[in-house]
Short mmCIF file of C-alpha atoms and ligand atoms in Angstrom, two decimals:
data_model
loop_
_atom_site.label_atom_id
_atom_site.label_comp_id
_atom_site.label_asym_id
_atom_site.label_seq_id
_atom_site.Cartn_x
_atom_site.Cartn_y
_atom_site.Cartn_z
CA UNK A 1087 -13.65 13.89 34.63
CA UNK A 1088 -13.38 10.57 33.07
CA UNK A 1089 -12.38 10.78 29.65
CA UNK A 1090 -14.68 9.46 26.51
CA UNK A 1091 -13.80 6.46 24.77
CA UNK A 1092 -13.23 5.35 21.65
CA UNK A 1093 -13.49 2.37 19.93
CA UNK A 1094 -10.97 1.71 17.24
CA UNK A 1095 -11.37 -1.33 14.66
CA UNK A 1096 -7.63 -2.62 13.37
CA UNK A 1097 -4.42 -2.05 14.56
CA UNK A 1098 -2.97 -0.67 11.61
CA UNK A 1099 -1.35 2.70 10.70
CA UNK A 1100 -4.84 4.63 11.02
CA UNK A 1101 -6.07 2.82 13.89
CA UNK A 1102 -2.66 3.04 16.07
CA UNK A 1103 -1.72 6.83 14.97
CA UNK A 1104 -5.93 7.51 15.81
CA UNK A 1105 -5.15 6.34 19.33
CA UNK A 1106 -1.86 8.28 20.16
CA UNK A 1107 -3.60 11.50 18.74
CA UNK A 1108 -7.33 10.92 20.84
CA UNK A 1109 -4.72 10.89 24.08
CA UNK A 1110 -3.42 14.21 23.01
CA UNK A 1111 -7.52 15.31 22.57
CA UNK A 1112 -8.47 13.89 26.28
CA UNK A 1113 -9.58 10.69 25.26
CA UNK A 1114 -9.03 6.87 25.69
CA UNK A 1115 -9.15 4.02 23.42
CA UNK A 1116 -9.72 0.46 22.69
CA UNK A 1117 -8.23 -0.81 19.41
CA UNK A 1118 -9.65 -4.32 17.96
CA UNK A 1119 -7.31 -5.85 16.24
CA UNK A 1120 -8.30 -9.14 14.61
CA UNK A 1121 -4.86 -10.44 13.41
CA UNK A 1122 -3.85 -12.71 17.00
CA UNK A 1123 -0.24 -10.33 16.89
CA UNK A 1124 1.26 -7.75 14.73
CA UNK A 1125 2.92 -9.25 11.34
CA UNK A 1126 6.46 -10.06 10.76
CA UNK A 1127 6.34 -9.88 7.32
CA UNK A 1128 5.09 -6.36 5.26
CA UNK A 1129 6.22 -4.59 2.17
CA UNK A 1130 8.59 -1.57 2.11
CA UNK A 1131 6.87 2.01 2.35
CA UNK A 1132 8.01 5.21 2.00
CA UNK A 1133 7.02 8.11 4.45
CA UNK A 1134 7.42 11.29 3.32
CA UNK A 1135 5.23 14.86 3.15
CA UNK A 1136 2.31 15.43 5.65
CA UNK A 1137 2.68 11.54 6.89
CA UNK A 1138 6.67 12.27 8.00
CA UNK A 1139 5.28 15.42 9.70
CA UNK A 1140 2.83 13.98 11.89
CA UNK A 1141 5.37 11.09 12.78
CA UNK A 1142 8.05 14.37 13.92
CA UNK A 1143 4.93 15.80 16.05
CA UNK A 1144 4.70 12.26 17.22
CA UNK A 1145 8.54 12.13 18.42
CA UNK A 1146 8.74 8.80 15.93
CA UNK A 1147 11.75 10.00 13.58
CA UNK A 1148 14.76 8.73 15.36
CA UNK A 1149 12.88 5.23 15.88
CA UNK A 1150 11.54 4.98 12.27
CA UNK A 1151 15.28 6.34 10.99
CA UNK A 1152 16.65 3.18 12.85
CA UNK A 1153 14.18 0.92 11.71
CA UNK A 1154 14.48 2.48 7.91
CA UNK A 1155 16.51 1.24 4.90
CA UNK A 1156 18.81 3.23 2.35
CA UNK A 1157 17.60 2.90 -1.10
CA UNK A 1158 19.06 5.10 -2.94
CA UNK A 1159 18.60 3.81 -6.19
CA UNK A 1160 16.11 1.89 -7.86
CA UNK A 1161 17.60 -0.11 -11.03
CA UNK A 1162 15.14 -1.24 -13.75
CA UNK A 1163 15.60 -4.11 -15.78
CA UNK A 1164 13.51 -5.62 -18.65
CA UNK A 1165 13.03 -9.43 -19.10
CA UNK A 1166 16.40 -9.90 -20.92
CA UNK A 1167 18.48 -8.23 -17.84
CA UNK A 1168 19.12 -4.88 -20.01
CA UNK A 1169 19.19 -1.84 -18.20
CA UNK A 1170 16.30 0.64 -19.20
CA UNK A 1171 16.35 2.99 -16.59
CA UNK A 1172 17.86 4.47 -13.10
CA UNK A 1173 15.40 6.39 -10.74
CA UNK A 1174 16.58 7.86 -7.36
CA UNK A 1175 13.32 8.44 -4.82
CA UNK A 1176 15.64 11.70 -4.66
CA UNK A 1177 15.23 12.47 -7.83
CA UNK A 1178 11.53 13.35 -7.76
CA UNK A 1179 11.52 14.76 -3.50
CA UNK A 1180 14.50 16.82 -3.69
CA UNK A 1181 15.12 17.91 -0.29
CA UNK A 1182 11.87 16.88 1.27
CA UNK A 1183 12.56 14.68 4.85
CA UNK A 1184 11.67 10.81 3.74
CA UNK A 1185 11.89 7.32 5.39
CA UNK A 1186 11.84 4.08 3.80
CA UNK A 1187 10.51 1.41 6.33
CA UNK A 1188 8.46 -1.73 5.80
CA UNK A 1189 5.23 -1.03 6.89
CA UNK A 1190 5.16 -3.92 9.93
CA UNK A 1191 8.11 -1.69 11.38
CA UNK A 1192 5.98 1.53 11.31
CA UNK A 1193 2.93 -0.36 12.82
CA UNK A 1194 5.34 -2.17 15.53
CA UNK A 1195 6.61 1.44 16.30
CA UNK A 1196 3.64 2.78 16.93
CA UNK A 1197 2.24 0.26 18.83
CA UNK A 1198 5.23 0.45 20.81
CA UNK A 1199 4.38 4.35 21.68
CA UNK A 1200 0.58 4.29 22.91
CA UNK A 1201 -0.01 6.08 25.30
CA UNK A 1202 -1.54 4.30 28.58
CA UNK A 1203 -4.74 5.50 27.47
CA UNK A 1204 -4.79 3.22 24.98
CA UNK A 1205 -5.56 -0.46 24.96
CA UNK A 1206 -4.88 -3.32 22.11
CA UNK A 1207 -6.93 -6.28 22.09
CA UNK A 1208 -5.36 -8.69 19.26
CA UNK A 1209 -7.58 -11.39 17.90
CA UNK A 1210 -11.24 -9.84 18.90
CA UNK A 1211 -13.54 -7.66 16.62
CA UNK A 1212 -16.41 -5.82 16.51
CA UNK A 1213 -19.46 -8.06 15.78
CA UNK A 1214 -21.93 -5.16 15.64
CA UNK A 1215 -22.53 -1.78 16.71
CA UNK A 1216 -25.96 0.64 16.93
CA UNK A 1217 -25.69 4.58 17.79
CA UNK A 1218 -27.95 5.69 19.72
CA UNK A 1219 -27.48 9.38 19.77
CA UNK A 1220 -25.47 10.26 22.72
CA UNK A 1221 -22.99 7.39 22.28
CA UNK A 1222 -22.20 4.24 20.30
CA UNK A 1223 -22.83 0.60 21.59
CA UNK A 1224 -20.19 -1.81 20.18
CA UNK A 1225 -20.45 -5.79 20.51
CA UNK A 1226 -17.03 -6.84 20.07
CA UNK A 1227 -17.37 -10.86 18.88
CA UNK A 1228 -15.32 -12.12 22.23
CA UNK A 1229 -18.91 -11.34 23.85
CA UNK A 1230 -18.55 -8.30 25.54
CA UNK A 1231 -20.17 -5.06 25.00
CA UNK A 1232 -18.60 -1.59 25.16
CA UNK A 1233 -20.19 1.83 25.24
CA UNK A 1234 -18.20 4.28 23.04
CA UNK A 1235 -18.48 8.12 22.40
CA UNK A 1236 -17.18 7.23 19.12
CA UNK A 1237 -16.52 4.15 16.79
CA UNK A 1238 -13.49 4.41 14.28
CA UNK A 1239 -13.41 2.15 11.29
CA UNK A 1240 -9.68 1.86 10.30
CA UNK A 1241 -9.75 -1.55 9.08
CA UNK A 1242 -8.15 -0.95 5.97
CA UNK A 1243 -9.46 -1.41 2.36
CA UNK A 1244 -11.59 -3.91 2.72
CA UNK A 1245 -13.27 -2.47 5.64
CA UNK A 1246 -16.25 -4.15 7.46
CA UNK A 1247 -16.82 -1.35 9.59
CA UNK A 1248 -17.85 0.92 5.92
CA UNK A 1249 -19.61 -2.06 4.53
CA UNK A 1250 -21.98 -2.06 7.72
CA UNK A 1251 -22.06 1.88 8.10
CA UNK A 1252 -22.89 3.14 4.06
CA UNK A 1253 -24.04 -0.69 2.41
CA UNK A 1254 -22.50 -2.82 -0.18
CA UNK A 1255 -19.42 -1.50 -1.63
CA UNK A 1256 -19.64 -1.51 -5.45
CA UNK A 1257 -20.64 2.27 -5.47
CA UNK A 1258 -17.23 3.76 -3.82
CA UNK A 1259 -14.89 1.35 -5.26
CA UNK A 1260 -12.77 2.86 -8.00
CA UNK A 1261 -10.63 -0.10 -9.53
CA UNK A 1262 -7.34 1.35 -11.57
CA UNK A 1263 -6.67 -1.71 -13.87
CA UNK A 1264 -4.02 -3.47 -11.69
CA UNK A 1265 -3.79 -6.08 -9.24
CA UNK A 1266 -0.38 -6.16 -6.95
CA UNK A 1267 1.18 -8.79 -5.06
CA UNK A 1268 3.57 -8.84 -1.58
CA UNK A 1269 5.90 -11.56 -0.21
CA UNK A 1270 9.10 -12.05 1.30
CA UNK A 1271 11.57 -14.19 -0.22
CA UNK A 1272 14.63 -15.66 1.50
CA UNK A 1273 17.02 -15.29 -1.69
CA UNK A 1274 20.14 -13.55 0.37
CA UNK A 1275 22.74 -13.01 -2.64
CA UNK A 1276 20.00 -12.67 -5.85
CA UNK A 1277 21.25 -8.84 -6.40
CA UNK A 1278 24.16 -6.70 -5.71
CA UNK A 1279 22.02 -3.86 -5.43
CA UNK A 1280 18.85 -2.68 -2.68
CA UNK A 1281 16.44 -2.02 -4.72
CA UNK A 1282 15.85 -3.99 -8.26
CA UNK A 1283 12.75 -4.27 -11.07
CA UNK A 1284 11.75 -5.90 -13.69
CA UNK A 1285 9.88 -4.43 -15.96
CA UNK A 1286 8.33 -5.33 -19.19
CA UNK A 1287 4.69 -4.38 -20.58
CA UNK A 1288 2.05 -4.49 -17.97
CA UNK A 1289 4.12 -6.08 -15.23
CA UNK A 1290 6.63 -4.56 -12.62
CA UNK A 1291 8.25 -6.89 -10.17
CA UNK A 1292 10.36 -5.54 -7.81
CA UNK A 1293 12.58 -6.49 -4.66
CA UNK A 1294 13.87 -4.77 -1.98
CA UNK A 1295 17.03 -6.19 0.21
CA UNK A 1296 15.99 -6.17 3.93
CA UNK A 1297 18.56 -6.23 6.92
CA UNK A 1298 18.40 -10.36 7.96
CA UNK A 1299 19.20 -10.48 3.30
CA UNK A 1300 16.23 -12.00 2.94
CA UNK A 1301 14.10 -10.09 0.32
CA UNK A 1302 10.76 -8.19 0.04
CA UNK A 1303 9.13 -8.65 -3.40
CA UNK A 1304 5.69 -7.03 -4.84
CA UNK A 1305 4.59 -7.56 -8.31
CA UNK A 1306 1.81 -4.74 -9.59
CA UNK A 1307 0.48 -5.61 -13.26
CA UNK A 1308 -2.19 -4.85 -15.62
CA UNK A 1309 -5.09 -7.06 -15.05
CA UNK A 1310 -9.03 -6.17 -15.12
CA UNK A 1311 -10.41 -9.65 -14.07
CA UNK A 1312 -12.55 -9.35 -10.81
CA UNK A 1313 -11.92 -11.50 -7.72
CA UNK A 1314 -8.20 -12.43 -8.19
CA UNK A 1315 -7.62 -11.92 -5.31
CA UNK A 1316 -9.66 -14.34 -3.97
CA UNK A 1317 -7.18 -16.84 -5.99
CA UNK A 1318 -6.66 -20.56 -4.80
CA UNK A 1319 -3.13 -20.77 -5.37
CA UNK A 1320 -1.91 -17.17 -5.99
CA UNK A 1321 1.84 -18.29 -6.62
CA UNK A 1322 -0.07 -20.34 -9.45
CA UNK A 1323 -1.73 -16.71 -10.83
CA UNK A 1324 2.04 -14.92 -10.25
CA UNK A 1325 3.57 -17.77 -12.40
CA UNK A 1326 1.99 -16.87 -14.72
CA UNK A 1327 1.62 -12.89 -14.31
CA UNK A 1328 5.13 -13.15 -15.00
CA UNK A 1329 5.78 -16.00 -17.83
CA UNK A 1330 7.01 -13.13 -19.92
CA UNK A 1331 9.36 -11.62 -17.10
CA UNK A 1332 13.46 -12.09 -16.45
CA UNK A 1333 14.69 -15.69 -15.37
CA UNK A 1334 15.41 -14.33 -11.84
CA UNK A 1335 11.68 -13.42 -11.46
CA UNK A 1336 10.60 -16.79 -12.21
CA UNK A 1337 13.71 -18.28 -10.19
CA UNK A 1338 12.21 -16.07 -7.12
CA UNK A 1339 8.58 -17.63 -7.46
CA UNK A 1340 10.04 -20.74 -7.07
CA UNK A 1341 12.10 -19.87 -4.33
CA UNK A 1342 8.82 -18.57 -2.26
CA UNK A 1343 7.12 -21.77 -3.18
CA UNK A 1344 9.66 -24.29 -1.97
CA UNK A 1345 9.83 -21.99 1.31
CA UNK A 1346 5.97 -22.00 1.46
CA UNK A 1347 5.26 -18.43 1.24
CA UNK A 1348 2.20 -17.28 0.71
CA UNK A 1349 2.07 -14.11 -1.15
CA UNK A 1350 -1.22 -11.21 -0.45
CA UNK A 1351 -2.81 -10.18 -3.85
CA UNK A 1352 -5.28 -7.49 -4.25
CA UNK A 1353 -6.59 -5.30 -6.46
CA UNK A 1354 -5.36 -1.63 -6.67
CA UNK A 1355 -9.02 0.18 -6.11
CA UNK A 1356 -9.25 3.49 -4.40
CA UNK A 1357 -12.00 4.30 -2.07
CA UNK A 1358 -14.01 7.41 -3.13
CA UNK A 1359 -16.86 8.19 -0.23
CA UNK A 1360 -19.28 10.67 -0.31
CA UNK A 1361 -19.02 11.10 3.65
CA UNK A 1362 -16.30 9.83 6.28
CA UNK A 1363 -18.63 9.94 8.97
CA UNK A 1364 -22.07 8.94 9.90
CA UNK A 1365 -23.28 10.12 13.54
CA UNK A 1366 -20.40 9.24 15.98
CA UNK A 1367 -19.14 6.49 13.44
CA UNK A 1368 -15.54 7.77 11.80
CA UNK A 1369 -13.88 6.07 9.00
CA UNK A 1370 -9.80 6.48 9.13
CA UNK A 1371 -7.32 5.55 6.50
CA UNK A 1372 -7.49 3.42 3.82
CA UNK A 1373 -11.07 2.44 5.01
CA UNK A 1374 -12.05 6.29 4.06
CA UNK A 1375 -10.20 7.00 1.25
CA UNK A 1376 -8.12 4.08 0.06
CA UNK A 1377 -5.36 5.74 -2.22
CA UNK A 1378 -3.25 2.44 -3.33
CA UNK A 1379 0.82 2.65 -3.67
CA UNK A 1380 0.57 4.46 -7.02
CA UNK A 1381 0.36 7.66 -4.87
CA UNK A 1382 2.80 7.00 -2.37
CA UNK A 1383 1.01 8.30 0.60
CA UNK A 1384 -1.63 5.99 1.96
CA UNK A 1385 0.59 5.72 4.94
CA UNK A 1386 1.06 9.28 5.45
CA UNK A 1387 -2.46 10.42 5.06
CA UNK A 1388 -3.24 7.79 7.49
CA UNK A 1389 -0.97 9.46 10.05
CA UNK A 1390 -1.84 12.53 9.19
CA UNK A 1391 -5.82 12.30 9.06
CA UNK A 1392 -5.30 11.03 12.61
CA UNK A 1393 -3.72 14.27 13.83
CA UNK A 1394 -5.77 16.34 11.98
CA UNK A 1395 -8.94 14.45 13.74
CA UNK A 1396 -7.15 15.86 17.27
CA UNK A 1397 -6.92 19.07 16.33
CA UNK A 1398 -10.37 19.25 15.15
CA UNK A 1399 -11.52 18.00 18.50
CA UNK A 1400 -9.18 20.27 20.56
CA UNK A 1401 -10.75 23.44 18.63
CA UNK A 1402 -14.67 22.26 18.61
CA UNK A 1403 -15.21 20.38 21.79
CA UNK A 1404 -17.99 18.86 20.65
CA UNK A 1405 -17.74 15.62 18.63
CA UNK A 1406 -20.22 15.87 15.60
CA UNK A 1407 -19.10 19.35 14.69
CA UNK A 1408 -15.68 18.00 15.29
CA UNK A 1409 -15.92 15.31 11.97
CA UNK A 1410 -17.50 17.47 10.06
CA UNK A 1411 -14.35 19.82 10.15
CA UNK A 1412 -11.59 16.60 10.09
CA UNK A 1413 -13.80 15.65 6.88
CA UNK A 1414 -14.04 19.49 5.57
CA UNK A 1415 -9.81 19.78 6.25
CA UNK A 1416 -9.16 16.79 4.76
CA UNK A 1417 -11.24 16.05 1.90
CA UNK A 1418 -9.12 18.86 -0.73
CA UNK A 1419 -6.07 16.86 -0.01
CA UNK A 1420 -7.15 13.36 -0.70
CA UNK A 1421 -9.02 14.76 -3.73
CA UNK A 1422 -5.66 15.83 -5.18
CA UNK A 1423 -3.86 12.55 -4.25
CA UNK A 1424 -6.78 10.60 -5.78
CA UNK A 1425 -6.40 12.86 -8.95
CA UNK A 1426 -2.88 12.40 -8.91
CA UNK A 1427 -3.20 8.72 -8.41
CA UNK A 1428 -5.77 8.55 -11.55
CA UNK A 1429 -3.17 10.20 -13.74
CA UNK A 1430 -0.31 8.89 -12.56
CA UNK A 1431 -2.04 5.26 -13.08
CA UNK A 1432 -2.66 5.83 -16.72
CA UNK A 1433 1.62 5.49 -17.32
CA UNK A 1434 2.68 3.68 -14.01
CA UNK A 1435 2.87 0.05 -16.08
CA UNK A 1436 2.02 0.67 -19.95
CA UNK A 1437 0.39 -2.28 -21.28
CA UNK A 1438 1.29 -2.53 -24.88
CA UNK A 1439 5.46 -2.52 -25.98
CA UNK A 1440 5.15 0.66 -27.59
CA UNK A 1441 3.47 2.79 -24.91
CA UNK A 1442 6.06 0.82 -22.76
CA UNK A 1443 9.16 1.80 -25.05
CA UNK A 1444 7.43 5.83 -25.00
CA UNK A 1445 7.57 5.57 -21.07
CA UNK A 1446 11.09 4.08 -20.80
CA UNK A 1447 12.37 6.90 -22.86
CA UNK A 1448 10.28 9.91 -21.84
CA UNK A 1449 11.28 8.77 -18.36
CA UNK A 1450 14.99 8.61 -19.14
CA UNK A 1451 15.32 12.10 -20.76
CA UNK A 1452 12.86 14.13 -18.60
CA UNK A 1453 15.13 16.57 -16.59
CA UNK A 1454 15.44 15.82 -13.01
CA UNK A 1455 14.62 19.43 -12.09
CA UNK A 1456 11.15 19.12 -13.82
CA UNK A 1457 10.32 15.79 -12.33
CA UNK A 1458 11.20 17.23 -8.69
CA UNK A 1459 9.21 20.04 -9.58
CA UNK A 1460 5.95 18.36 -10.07
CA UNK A 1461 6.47 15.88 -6.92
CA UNK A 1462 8.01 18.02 -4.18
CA UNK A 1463 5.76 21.14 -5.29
CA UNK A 1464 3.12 18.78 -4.91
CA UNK A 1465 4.08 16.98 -1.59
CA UNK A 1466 4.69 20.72 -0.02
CA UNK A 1467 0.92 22.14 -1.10
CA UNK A 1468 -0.20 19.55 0.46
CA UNK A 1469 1.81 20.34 3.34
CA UNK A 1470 0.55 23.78 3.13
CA UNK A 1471 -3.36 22.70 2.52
CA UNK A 1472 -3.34 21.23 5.79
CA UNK A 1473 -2.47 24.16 7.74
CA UNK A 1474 -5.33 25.48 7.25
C1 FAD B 2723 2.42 -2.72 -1.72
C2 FAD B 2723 2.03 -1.43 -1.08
C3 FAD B 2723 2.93 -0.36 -1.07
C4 FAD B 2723 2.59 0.85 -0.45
N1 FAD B 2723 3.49 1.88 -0.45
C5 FAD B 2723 3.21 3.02 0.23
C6 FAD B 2723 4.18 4.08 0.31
O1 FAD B 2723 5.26 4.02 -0.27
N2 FAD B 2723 3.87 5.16 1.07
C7 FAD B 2723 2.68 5.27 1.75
O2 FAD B 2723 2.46 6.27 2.47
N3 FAD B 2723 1.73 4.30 1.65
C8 FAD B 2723 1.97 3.19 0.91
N4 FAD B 2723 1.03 2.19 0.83
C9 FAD B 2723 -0.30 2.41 1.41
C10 FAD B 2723 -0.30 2.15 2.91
O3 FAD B 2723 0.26 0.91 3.23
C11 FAD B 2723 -1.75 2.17 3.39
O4 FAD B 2723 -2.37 3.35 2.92
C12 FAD B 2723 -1.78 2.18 4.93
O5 FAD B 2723 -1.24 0.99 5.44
C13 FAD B 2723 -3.23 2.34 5.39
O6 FAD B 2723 -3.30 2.22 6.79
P1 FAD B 2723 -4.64 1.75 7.50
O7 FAD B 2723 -4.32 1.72 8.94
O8 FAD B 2723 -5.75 2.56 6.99
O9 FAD B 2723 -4.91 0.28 6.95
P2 FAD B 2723 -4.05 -1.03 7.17
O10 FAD B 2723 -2.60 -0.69 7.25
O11 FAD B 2723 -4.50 -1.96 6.10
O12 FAD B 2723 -4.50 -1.59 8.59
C14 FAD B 2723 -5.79 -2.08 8.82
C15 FAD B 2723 -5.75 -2.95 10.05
O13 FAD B 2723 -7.08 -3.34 10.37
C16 FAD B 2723 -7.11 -4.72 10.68
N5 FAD B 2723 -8.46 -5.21 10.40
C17 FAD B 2723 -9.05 -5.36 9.18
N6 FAD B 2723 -10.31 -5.77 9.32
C18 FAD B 2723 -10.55 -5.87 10.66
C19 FAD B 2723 -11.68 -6.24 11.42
N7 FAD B 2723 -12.84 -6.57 10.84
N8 FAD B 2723 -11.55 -6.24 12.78
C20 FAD B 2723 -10.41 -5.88 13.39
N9 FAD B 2723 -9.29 -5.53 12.69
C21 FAD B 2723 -9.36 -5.52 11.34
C22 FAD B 2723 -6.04 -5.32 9.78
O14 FAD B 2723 -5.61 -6.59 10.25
C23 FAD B 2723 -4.96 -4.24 9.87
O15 FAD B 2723 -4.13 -4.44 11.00
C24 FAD B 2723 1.33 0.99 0.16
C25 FAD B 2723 0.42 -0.07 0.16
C26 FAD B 2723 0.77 -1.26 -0.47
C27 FAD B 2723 -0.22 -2.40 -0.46
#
C-alpha cells in the first residue's frame, strides 16, 4: 500500500521532527523550506523536559550532546560591570536531563536523520492550497502541484500557512511587552566566562561563547511600539536599546556593525488559537502555539507535539479523529506553559530601577531548593500530562 503524504511547510524544529515521526506512523513527506539552505548562524537553546524526551525516542542524544555547549553558569552584570547575580540552569532543573545547543545545530541534526521517506525541498513554498475533503491540493510556488492527505503549517511565528487557514492575525496574537534581538559576533577574547549578561532596567543583553570563540548575542527589552521589527537599520534601534547598558555592550554593537551583521528582531508574542487544525490542515510548533524564550520550551514542545501527532495516528487510523486527539493531548500542556510564560513575563526584565533592585535581590536570596521546586516539578507534570 502506498503510504499517504504529507506536506510540510518550513524546515524548522516542528516541520523536521513532524517528518521523522509521520515515518514512524506509515507516512511520507515533503518539507518546503523557503530559506535556499539551513542557517549557519542561530541563537543558543536549551532542550530539556518533554522536548529532550522525544529527541531520546528519536536516538538524537549522543549527536545533540556533541553538538551541545557547557554553560554552567550564567554571570549577570549591570551597566557599571558590578556583579548582581549568579544563576546556574542547574539551579532551577535539578537533576532533569538538559542540552544546550544553538538551535541551527538541532535543525542540522535533524535534518541529518530523516528518514528516506522524507524529502526537503529548500528555496520553494507553498503558493496556495484548497481541501477538498478526501485530501489536500497544495501549489507549491516552483509551479508544481502536489496532492496531500494532509498539509502541516510549521512555519514558525509568523506563519503564512495560519494566516491563510483562520484570517488575519490580530485576534491570536498575544504580545508580552518585549521585543528580542539575535546575532553572532566575532569578539573571541570579550569574556573569560561562557555565558555573560547585562542587565539593567528593561534590557538584558546576553552572550554566549561558541566553539570557533566567536560569540552568540540576544538582547530582550521592554518595548511596546508595534512593527520594530520591521526596522530599517536594526543595529541603529539596538544602539540605542542599549545607550544605558555596560561599555562592552555598546563595544559589541560596534563590533557586529563593522563585520556587517545583521541582527533578527522580533517581538516576543505568543500564539493563542482557538483550534490547531482545520479539515486535513495541521498547524505544528510555534505556528500553533508560539510560546517565546521566556518559557524555555518552544523547542521542546515542537519536538514533542510532533511525536505526540504519531501516536495519535498510530491509535486512530483515521486522520480527522487523529487531530482532534493530538489537539485534545496537547492543548493542557501548552496552556500551562503559556500561563507560566504570562507570569513569568511580568518579572523576566523589570522596567523601572526599583522593581529591578526587588528582582535582583529576591532572586539572590530565594533558596535554590524552592526555585528547583517550582521548575523541575513543573517540567516533570508536564512530563507526566503527556502520558496520558
Ligand atoms: C532567542 C530565542 C531563544 C529561545 N530559547 C529557547 C529555549 O531555550 N528552549 C526552547 O525549547 N525553545 C527556545 N526558543 C523557542 C524555539 O526556538 C522555537 O519554539 C522553535 O524554534 C519553534 O520551532 P518551529 O519549527 O515551530 O519554528 P521555526 O524554528 O521558526 O522554524 C520555522 C521554519 O519555517 C520556515 N518558513 C517560514 N515561513 C515559510 C514559508 N512561507 N514557506 C516555507 N518555509 C517557511 C522558516 O525558514 C523556518 O525554517 C527560543 C526562541 C528564541 C527566538
Amino acid at each position: 500500500m502506498t503510504r499517504p503524504l504529507a506536506v510540510i511547510v518550513g524546515a524548522g524544529v516542528a516541520g523536521l521532527a513532524a517528518a521523522w515521526w509521520l515515518d514512524r506512523a506509515g507516512w511520507r513527506s515533503l518539507v518546503v523550506e523557503r530559506a535556499p539552505e539551513l542557517r549557519e548562524n542561530g541563537y543558543m537553546l536549551g532542550l530539556s523536559g518533554l522536548g529532550f524526551e522525544t529527541a531520546r525516542r528519536m536516538g538524537l542524544v549522543e549527536r545533540l550532546e556533541a553538538a551541545s555547549f557547557r554553560i554552567d553558569e550564567n554571570v549577570y552584570r549591570d551597566s557599571s560591570g558590578r556583579e548582581l547575580l549568579r544563576l546556574r540552569y542547574r539551579d532551577f532543573i535539578r537533576d532533569l536531563p538538559y542540552v544546550a545547543i544553538r538551535r541551527t545545530d538541532l535543525v542540522r541534526t535533524l535534518a541529518e536523520n530523516l528518514p528516506d521517506s522524507a524529502e526537503i525541498r529548500f528555496g520553494e513554498t507553498v503558493a496556495g492550497f484548497e481541501d477538498k475533503g478526501d485530501r489536500v491540493e497544495v501549489a507549491l510556488a516552483g509551479g508544481e502541484r502536489v496532492e496531500a492527505a494532509l498539509l502541516i503549517g510549521a512555519d514558525g511565528f509568523r506563519s503564512a500557512t495560519r494566516q491563510v487557514l483562520f484570517g488575519p492575525d490580530r485576534d491570536c496574537l498575544q504580545p508580552l511587552g518585549y521585543y528580542f534581538s539575535v546575532y553572532d559576533v566575532d569578539a573571541p577574547k570579550a569574556f573569560t566566562t561562557d555565558f555573560v549578561s547585562y542587565a539593567e532596567p528593561g534590557h538584558l543583553a546576553e552572550y554566549y561563547a561558541l566553539h570557533d570563540g566567536r560569540l552568540a548575542a540576544m538582547h530582550v527589552w521592554r518595548d511596546r511600539r508595534p512593527g520594530l521589527e520591521r526596522a530599517p537599520d536594526k543595529l541603529a534601534l539596538l544602539r540605542e536599546v542599549s545607550a544605558r547598558s555596560h561599555r562592552q555592550v555598546r563595544d559589541l554593537l560596534d563590533h557586529a556593525e563593522r563585520a556587517g551583521e545583521t541582527p533578527v528582531v522580533d517581538s516576543l508574542t505568543m500564539i493563542d488559537l482557538p483550534n490547531w487544525s482545520k479539515g486535513r490542515v495541521l498547524l505544528l510548533g510555534d505556528a500553533a502555539h508560539c510560546l517565546t524564550l521566556v518559557s524555555g520550551q518552544g523547542a521542546g514542545m515542537a519536538l514533542a507535539s510532533a511525536e505526540m501527532l504519531e501516536r495519535a495516528l498510530t491509535e486512530t487510523g483515521d486522520l480527522l479523529p487523529a487531530l482532534a486527539r493530538h489537539e485534545a493531548r496537547l492543548r493542557p500542556i501548552i496552556g500551562r506553559l503559556q500561563t507560566r510564560s504570562r507570569k513569568m513575563a511580568r518579572v523576566f526584565i523589570p522596567q523601572t530601577a526599583f522593581a529591578f533592585r526587588m528582582r535582583n535581590f529576591i532572586m539572590r536570596h530565594m533558596p535554590r531548593s524552592l526555585l528547583s521546586r517550582y521548575f523541575s516539578g513543573a517540567i516533570r507534570s508536564e512530563i507526566e500530562l503527556a502520558k496520558q
